[in-house]
Coordinates of C-alpha atoms in Angstrom, one line a residue:
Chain A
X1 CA 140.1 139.2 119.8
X2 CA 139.1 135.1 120.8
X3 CA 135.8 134.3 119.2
X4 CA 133.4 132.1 119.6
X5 CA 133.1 130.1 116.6
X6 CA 131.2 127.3 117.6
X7 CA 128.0 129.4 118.1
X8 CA 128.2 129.8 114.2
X9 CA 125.4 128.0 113.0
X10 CA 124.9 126.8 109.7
X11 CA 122.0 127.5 107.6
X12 CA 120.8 125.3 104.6
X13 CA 118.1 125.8 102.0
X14 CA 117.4 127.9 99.3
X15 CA 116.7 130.9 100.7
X16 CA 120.5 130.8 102.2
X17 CA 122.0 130.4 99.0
X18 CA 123.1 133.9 98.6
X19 CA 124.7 133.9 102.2
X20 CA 122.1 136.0 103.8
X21 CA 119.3 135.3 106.7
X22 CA 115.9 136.3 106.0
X23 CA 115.1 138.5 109.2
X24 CA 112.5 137.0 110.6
X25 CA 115.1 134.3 111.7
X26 CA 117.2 136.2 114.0
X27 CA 114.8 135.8 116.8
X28 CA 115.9 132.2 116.5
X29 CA 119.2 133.2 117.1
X30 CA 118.4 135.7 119.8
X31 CA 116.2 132.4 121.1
X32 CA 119.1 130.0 120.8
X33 CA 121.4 132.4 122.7
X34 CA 118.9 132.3 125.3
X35 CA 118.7 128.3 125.6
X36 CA 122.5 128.7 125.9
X37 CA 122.8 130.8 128.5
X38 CA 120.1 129.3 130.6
X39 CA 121.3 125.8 130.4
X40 CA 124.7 127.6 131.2
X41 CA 123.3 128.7 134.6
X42 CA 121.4 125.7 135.6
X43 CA 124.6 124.2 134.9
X44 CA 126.6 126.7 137.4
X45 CA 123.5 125.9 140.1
X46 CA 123.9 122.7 140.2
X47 CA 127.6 122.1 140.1
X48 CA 127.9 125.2 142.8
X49 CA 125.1 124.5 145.0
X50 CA 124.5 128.2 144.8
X51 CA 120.6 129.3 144.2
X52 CA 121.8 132.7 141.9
X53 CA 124.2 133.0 139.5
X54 CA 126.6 136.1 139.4
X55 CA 126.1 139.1 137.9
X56 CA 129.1 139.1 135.8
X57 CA 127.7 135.5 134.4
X58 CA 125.3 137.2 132.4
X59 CA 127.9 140.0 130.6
X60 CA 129.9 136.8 130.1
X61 CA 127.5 135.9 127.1
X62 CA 127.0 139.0 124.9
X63 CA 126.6 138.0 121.3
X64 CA 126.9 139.9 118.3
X65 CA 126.2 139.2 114.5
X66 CA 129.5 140.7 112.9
X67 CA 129.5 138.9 109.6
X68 CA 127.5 136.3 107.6
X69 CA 129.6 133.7 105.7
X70 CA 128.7 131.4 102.8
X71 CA 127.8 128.2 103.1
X72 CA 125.4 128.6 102.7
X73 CA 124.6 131.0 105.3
X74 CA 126.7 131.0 108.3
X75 CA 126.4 133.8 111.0
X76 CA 130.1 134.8 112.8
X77 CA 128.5 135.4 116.5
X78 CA 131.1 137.6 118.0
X79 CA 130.9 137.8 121.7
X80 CA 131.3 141.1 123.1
X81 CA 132.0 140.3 126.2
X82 CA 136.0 139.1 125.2
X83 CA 136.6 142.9 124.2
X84 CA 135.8 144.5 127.7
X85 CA 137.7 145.2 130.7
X86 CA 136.4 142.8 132.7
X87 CA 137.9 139.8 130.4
X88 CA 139.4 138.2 133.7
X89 CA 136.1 138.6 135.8
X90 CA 134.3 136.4 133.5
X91 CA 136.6 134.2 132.0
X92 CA 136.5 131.4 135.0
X93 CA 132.0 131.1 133.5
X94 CA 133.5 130.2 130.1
X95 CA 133.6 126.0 130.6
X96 CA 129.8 126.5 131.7
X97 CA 129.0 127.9 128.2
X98 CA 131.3 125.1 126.8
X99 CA 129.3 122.6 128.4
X100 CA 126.0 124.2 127.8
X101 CA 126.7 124.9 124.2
X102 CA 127.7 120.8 123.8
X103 CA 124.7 120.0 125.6
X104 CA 122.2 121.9 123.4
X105 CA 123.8 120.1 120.3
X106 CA 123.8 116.5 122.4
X107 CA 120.1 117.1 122.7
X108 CA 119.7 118.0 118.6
X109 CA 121.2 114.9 117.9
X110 CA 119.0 112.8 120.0
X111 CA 116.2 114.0 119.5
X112 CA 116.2 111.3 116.4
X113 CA 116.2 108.8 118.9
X114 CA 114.1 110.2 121.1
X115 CA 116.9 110.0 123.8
X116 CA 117.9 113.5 126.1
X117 CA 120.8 113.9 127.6
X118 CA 120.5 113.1 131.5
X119 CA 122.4 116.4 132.6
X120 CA 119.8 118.2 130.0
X121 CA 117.5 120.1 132.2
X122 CA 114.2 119.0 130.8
X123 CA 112.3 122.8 132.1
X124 CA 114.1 124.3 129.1
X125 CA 113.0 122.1 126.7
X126 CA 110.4 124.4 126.2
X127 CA 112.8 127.0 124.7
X128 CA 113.3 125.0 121.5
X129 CA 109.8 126.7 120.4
X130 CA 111.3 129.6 119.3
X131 CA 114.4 128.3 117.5
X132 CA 113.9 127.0 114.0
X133 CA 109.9 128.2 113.9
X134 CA 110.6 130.1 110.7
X135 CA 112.2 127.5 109.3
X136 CA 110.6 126.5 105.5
X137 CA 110.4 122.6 104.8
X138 CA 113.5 121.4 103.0
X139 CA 115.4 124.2 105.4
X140 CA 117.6 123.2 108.5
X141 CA 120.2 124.4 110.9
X142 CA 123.2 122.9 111.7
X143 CA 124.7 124.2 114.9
X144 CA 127.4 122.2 115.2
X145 CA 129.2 122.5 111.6
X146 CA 133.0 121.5 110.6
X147 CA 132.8 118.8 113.3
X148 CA 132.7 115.2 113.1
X149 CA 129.6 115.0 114.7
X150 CA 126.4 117.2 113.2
X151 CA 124.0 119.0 115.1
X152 CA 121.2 119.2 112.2
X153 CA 118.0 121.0 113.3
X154 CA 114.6 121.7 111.7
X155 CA 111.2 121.8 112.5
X156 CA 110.5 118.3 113.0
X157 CA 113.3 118.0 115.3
X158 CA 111.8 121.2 117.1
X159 CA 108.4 119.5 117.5
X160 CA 110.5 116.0 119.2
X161 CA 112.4 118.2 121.6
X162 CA 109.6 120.1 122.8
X163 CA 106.8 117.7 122.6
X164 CA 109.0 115.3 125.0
X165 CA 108.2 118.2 128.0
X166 CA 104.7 119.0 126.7
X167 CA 101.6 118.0 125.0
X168 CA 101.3 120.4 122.4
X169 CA 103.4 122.9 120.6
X170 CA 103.4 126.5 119.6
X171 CA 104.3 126.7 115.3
X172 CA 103.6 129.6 113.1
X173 CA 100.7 129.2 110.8
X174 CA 99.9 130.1 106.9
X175 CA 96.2 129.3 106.4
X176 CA 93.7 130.2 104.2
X177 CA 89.7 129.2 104.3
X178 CA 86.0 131.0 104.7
X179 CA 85.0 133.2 107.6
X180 CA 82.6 131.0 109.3
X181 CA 81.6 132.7 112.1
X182 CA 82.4 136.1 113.8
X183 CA 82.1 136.5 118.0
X184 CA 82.4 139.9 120.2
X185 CA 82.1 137.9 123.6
X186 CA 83.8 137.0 125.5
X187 CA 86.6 138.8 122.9
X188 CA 86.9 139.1 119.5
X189 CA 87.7 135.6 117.7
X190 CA 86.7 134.1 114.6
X191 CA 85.7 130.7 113.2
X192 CA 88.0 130.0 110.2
X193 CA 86.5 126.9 108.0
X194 CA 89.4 125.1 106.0
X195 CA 89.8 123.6 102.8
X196 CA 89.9 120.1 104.8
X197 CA 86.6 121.0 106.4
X198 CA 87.3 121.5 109.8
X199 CA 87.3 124.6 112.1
X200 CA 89.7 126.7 113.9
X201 CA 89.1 129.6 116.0
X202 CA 91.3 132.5 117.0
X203 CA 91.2 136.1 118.2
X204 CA 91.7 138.7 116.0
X205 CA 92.7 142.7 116.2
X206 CA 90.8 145.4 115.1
X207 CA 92.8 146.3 111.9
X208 CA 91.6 142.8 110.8
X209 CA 88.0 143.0 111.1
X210 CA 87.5 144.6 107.5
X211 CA 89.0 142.1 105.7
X212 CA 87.2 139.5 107.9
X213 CA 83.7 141.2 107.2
X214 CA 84.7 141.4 103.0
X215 CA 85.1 137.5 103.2
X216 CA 82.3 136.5 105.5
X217 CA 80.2 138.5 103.2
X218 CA 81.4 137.2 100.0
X219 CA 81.7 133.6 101.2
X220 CA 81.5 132.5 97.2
X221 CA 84.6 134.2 95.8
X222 CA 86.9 135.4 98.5
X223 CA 89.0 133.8 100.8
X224 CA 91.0 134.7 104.4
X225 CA 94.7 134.0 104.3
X226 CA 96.0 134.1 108.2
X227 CA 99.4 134.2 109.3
X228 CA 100.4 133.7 112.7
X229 CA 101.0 131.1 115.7
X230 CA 98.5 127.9 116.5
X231 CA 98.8 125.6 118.9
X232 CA 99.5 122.0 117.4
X233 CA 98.6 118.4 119.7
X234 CA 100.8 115.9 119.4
X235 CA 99.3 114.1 116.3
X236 CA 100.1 117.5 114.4
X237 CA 96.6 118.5 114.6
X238 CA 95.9 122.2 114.6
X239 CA 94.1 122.8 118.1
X240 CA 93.3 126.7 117.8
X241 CA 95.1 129.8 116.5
X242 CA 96.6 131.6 119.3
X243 CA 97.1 134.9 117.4
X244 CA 96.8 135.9 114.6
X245 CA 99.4 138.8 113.0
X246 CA 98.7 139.1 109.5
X247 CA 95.2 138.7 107.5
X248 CA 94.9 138.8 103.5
X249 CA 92.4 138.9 101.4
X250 CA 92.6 136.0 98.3
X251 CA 90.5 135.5 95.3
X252 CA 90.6 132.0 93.2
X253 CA 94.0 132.4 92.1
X254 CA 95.8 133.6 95.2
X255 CA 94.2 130.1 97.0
X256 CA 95.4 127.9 93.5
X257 CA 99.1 129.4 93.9
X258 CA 98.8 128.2 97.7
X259 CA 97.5 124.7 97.4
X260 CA 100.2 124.3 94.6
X261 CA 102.3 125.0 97.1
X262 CA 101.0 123.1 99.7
X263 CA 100.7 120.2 97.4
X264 CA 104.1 120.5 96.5
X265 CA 105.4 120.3 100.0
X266 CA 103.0 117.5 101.0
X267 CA 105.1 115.4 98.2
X268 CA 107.9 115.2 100.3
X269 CA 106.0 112.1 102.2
X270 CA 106.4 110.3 98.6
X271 CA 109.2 107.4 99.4
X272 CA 111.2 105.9 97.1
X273 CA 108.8 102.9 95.0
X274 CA 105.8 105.1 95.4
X275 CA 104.9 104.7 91.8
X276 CA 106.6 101.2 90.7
X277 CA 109.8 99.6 92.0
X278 CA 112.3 102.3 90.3
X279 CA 110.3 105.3 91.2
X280 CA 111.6 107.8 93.3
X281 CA 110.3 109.8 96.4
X282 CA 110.5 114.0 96.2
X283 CA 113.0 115.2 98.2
X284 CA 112.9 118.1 100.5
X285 CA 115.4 119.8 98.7
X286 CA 113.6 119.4 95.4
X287 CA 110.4 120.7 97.0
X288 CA 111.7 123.9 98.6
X289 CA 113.2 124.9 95.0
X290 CA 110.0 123.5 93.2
X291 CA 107.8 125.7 95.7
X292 CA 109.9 129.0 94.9
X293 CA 110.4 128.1 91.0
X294 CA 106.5 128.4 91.1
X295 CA 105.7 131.0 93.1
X296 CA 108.3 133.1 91.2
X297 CA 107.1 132.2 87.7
X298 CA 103.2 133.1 88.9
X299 CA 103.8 135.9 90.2
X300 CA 106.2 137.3 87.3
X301 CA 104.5 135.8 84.5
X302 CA 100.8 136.9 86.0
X303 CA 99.7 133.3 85.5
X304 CA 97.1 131.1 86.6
X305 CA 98.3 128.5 89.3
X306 CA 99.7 125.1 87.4
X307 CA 98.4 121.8 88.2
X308 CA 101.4 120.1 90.0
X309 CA 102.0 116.6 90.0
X310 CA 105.1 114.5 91.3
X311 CA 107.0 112.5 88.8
X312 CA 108.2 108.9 88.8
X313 CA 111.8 110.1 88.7
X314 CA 111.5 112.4 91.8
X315 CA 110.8 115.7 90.1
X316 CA 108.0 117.9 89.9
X317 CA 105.7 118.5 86.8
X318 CA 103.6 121.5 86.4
X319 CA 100.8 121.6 84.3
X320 CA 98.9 124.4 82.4
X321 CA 96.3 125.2 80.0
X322 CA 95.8 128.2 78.8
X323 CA 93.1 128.1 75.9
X324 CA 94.1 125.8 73.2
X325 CA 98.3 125.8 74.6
X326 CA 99.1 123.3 76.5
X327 CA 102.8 123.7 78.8
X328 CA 104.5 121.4 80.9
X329 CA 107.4 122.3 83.5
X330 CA 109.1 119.3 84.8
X331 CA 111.5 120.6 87.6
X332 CA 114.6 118.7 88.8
X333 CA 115.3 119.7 92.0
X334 CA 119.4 117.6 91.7
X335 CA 120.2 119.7 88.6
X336 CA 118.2 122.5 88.8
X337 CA 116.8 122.3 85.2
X338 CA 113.2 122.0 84.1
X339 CA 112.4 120.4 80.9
X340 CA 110.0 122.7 78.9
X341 CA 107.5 121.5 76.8
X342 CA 104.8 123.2 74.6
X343 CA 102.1 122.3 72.3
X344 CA 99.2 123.6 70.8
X345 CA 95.9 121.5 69.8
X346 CA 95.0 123.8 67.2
X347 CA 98.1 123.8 65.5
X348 CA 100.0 120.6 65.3
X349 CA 103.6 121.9 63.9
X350 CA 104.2 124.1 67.1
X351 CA 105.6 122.1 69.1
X352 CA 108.2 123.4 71.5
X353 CA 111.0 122.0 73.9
X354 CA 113.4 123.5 75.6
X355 CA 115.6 122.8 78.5
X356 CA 115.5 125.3 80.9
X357 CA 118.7 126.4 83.4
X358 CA 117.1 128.1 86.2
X359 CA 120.4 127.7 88.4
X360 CA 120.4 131.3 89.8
X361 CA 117.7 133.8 91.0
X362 CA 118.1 135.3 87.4
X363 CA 116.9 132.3 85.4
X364 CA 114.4 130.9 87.0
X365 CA 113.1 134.5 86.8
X366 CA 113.8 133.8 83.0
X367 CA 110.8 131.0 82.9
X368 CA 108.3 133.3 83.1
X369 CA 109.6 135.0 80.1
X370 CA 109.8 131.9 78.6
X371 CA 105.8 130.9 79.1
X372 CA 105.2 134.9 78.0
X373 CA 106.5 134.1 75.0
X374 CA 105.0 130.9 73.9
X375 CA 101.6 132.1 74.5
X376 CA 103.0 135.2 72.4
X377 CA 103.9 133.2 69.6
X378 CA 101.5 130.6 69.5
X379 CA 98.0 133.1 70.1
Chain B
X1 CA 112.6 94.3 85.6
X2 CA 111.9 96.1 82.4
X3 CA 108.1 96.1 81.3
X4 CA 108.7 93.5 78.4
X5 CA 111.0 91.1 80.5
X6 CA 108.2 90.4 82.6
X7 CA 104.8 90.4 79.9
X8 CA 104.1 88.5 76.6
X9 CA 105.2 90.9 73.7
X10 CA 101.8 92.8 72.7
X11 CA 99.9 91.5 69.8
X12 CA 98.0 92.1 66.9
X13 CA 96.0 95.9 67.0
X14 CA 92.5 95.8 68.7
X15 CA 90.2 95.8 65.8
X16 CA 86.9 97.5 67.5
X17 CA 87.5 100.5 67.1
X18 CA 84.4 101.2 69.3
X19 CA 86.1 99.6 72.4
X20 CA 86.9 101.4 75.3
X21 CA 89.9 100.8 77.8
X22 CA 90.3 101.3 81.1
X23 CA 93.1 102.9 83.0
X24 CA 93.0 103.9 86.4
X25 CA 94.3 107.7 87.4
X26 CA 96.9 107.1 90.0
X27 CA 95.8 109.0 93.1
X28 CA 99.2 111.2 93.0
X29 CA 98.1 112.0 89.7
X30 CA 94.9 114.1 90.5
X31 CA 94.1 117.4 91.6
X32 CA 90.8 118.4 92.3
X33 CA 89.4 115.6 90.0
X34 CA 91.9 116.7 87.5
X35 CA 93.6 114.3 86.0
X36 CA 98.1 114.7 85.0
X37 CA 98.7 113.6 81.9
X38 CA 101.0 111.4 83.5
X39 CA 97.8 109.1 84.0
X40 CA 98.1 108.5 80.4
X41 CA 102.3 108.1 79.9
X42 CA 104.1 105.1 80.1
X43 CA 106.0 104.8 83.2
X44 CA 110.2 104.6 83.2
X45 CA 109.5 100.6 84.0
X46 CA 107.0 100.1 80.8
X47 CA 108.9 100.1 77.9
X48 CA 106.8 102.8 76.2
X49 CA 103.8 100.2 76.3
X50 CA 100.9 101.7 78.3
X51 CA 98.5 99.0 80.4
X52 CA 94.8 99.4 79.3
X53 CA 92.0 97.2 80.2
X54 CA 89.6 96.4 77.3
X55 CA 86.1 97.1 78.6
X56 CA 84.7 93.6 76.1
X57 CA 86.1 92.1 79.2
X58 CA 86.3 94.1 82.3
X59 CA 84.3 96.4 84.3
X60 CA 85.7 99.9 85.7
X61 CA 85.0 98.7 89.1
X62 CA 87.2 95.4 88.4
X63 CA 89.9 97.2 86.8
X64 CA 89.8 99.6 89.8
X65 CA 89.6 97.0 92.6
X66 CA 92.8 95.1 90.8
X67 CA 94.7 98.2 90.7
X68 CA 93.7 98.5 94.8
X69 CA 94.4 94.7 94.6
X70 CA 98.1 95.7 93.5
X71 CA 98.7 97.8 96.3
X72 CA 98.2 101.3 93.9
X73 CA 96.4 104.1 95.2
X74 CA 93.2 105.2 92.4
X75 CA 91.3 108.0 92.0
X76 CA 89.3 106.4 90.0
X77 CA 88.8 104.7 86.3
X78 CA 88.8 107.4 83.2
X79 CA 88.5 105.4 79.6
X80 CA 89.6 106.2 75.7
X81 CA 88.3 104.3 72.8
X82 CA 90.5 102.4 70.8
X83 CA 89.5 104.4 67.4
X84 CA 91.1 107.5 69.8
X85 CA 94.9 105.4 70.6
X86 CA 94.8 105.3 67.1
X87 CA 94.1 108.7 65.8
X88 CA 96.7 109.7 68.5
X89 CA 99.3 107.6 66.6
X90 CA 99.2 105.4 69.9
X91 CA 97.9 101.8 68.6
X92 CA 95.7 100.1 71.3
X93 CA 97.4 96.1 71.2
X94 CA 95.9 92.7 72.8
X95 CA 98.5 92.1 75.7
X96 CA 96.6 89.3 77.6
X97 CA 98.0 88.1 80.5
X98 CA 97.6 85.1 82.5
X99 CA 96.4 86.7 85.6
X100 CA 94.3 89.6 83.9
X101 CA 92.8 88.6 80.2
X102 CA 91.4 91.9 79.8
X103 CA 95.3 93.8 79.9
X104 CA 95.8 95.7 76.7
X105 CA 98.6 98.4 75.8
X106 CA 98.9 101.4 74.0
X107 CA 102.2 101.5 71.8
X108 CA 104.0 104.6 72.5
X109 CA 107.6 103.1 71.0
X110 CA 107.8 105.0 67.7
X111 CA 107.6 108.6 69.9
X112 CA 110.4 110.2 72.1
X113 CA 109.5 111.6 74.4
X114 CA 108.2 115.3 74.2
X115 CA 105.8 113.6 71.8
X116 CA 105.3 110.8 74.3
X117 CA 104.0 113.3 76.5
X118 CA 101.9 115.0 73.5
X119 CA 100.1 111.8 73.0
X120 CA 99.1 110.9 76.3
X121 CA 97.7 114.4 77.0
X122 CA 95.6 114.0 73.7
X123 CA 94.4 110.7 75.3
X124 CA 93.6 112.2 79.0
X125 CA 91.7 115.0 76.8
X126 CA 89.4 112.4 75.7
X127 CA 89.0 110.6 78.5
X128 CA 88.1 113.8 80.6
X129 CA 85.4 114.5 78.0
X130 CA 84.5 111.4 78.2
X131 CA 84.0 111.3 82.3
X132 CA 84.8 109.4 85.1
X133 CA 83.6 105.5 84.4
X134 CA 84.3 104.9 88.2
X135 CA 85.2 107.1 90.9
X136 CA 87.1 106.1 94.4
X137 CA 84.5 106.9 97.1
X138 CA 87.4 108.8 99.2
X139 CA 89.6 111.3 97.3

């Protein structure tokens, strides 16, 4: 059975480590077939003259996810369509998927230059919104791996390709803020009021209304997480929330654990020198691992969110006090090891450091143990 | 360029041991007006000598404007007395230089480093009782 193996893309980041896709990323495969074939048939129309494409083009591209390999996470597209009767109808529309297929990874590439292809037909630019959207920072797709030539993709090379057709962009959104305002006309929207101080406004669904009334009420304590879609200009600026699929509620240390979080990702615009000649930037890489050491630890350990600072040598120290204990967690996002260090002001001899492996899911579940314990042993 | 390469070697100990000195809080440093204790840990270039400026000769808004001067980013200006770098085994040390008379050090050389990083969070804990001296107008 011929496959197609150069629609296996690559995924890279920690959350493909262990070979698997997190399933809110197979729309962006179902999206990227979808660019594929499109460009495949503006390709036939304009080489043919012809206004329609045949039927049997379509059954010509009919992919399924058979198998994901490592490294770290690589999807085996199968297409269906080589297994069917009709092999030698469709077979003559294979070069126009070729072509399409190189042209897609063309236009990843130059997006970095801002340069399209000229047979690229710009109307589908637009269809880059959905592919990579759930993409994390320090996460990327390569759809052109074991080549010479690289087709790396993430979400900034998203925003280029799109925003060259457009003025603003579609991205999925993970705020968190006071209800300032609630509206029943025309529909139902809110005013959300961020930690930055400015406003966005969105709709909402019914099922969300209680949790907007609990934090419009308790505007002191409480806070709105919202997940969904905004629409972005091309300075990055959050324009409106376009819908909004998921609404928490969050007390003070739900919103401490997020803008560590946040933090922790904003370091990545650290460059190398940042801090003295020899210092060195945090890299994407080191961030994404930093972001999911901490949220694991939290969460497991039932801990206040750290203070989270970048270091001079590119790493990233957490800081917390917890009564008279005092712990710092310097992550190294190259090594994946954190250097653990303890002390308590009340009692001068108990002074511990450790260095922590937290290589695999299993240890750097491990650190939260680890803080258990001190606070254990030196309460 | 390692930190003593390019200064004089520090001097004799500051003998007021009412004296304050200034350091600024590296804007990366701070969250929500918290201070790292990084603020208060020699950096990989400085040879285990932390730069102070003695307040007998500077103000916190000159030692802020310098560090803006250098091209740093401040949050703002916290202080610890000298009588403090010494109880934290941290001797405060006259380092003048020619381009800023009021540059001091705290001697960090005789810890590694986990208690490097003991000492300096002993000195932010004083400063941050102590209180901002100076403040950057924008966060």
């Amino acid at each position: 059975m011929p496959e197609l193996p150069h629609l296996s893309p690559k995924f890279r980041g920690p959350r493909f480590e262990r070979h698997a896709i997190p399933v809110e990323l197979l729309s962006d495969l179902v999206a990227y077939r979808d660019l594929v074939r499109d460009v495949a048939k503006s390709i036939y129309r304009k080489s043919t003259n012809r206004r329609r494409v045949p039927s049997a083009f379509e059954q010509m591209f009919r992919l399924s996810l058979r198998d994901v390999k490592s490294g770290s996470a690589v999807p085996q597209l199968v297409n269906d369509a080589w297994e069917t009767d009709a092999y030698a109808e469709i077979i003559p529309f294979k070069p126009f998927f070729d072509e399409a297929k190189g042209l897609v990874d063309e236009a990843v590439r130059g997006s970095h230059r801002g340069e399209l292809p000229k047979e690229f037909p710009v109307h589908l630019l637009g269809c880059f919104e959905k592919i990579g959207r759930h993409l994390e920072p320090g996460e990327e797709i390569d759809f052109a791996p074991d080549t010479n030539s690289p087709a790396v993709y993430d979400n900034s090379v998203r925003e280029r390709l799109v925003l060259m057709a457009r003025n603003q962009i579609e991205a999925d959104v993970d705020l968190f803020g006071k209800v300032s305002g609630m509206n029943h006309t025309p529909s139902d929207s809110f005013d959300l009021l961020l930690p930055d101080g400015t406003t966005v406004s969105g709709p909402y669904q019914p099922s969300h209304e209680k949790a907007l009334v609990q934090v419009y009420v308790d505007e002191k304590s409480l806070w709105l997480r919202v997940k969904g879609s905004g629409l972005f200009d091309r300075q990055k600026r959050l324009m409106r929330l376009s819908e909004a699929t998921e609404m928490e509620v969050l007390d003070q240390n739900d919103v401490g654990l997020l803008e560590a979080v946040r933090r922790i990702n904003a370091m990545t615009t650290l460059g190398d020198g940042w801090c003295g000649l020899s210092s060195r930037g945090v890299s994407q890489e080191t961030a994404a691992w930093a972001a999911h050491v901490l949220r694991t630890t939290v969460d497991l350990g039932e801990l206040p969110p750290p203070y989270v600072f970048p270091t001079p040598t590119g790493e990233i120290q957490l800081e917390w006090k917890i009564e008279a204990l005092s712990i710092d967690v310097r992550l190294n996002g190259s090594t994946k090891k954190a250097d653990f260090f303890a002390y308590s002001e009340t009692n001068p001899s108990l002074d511990l450091e450790i260095l922590v492996d937290l290589q695999s899911p299993e240890k750097i579940s491990s650190l939260a143990d680890t803080i258990a314990n001190t606070r254990r042993n030196f309460s | 360029m390692s930190y003593l390469s390019g200064h004089p070697s520090p001097g004799a100990a500051l003998s007021n041991h009412a004296e304050l000195l200034y350091r600024n809080a590296r804007a990366e440093f701070v969250q929500d007006g918290h201070p790292s204790k990084q603020v208060f840990e020699p950096g990989p270039q400085d040879d285990k000598l932390l730069s102070l400026e003695r307040a007998s000769i500077s103000s916190p808004r000159e030692t802020f404007e310098r560090f803006l001067n250098s091209g740093g980013k401040s949050s703002g200006v916290l202080a610890v007395s000298v009588a403090e770098c010494d109880s934290a085994q941290v001797p405060a040390l006259e380092n003048a230089l020619p381009a800023n008379l009021a540059h001091a050090v705290s001697d960090f050389r005789q810890h590694g480093n986990s208690q490097t990083k003991k000492r300096a969070g002993q000195l932010r804990d004083n400063a941050v009782s102590r209180g901002w001296e100076h403040k950057a107008f924008i966060q």
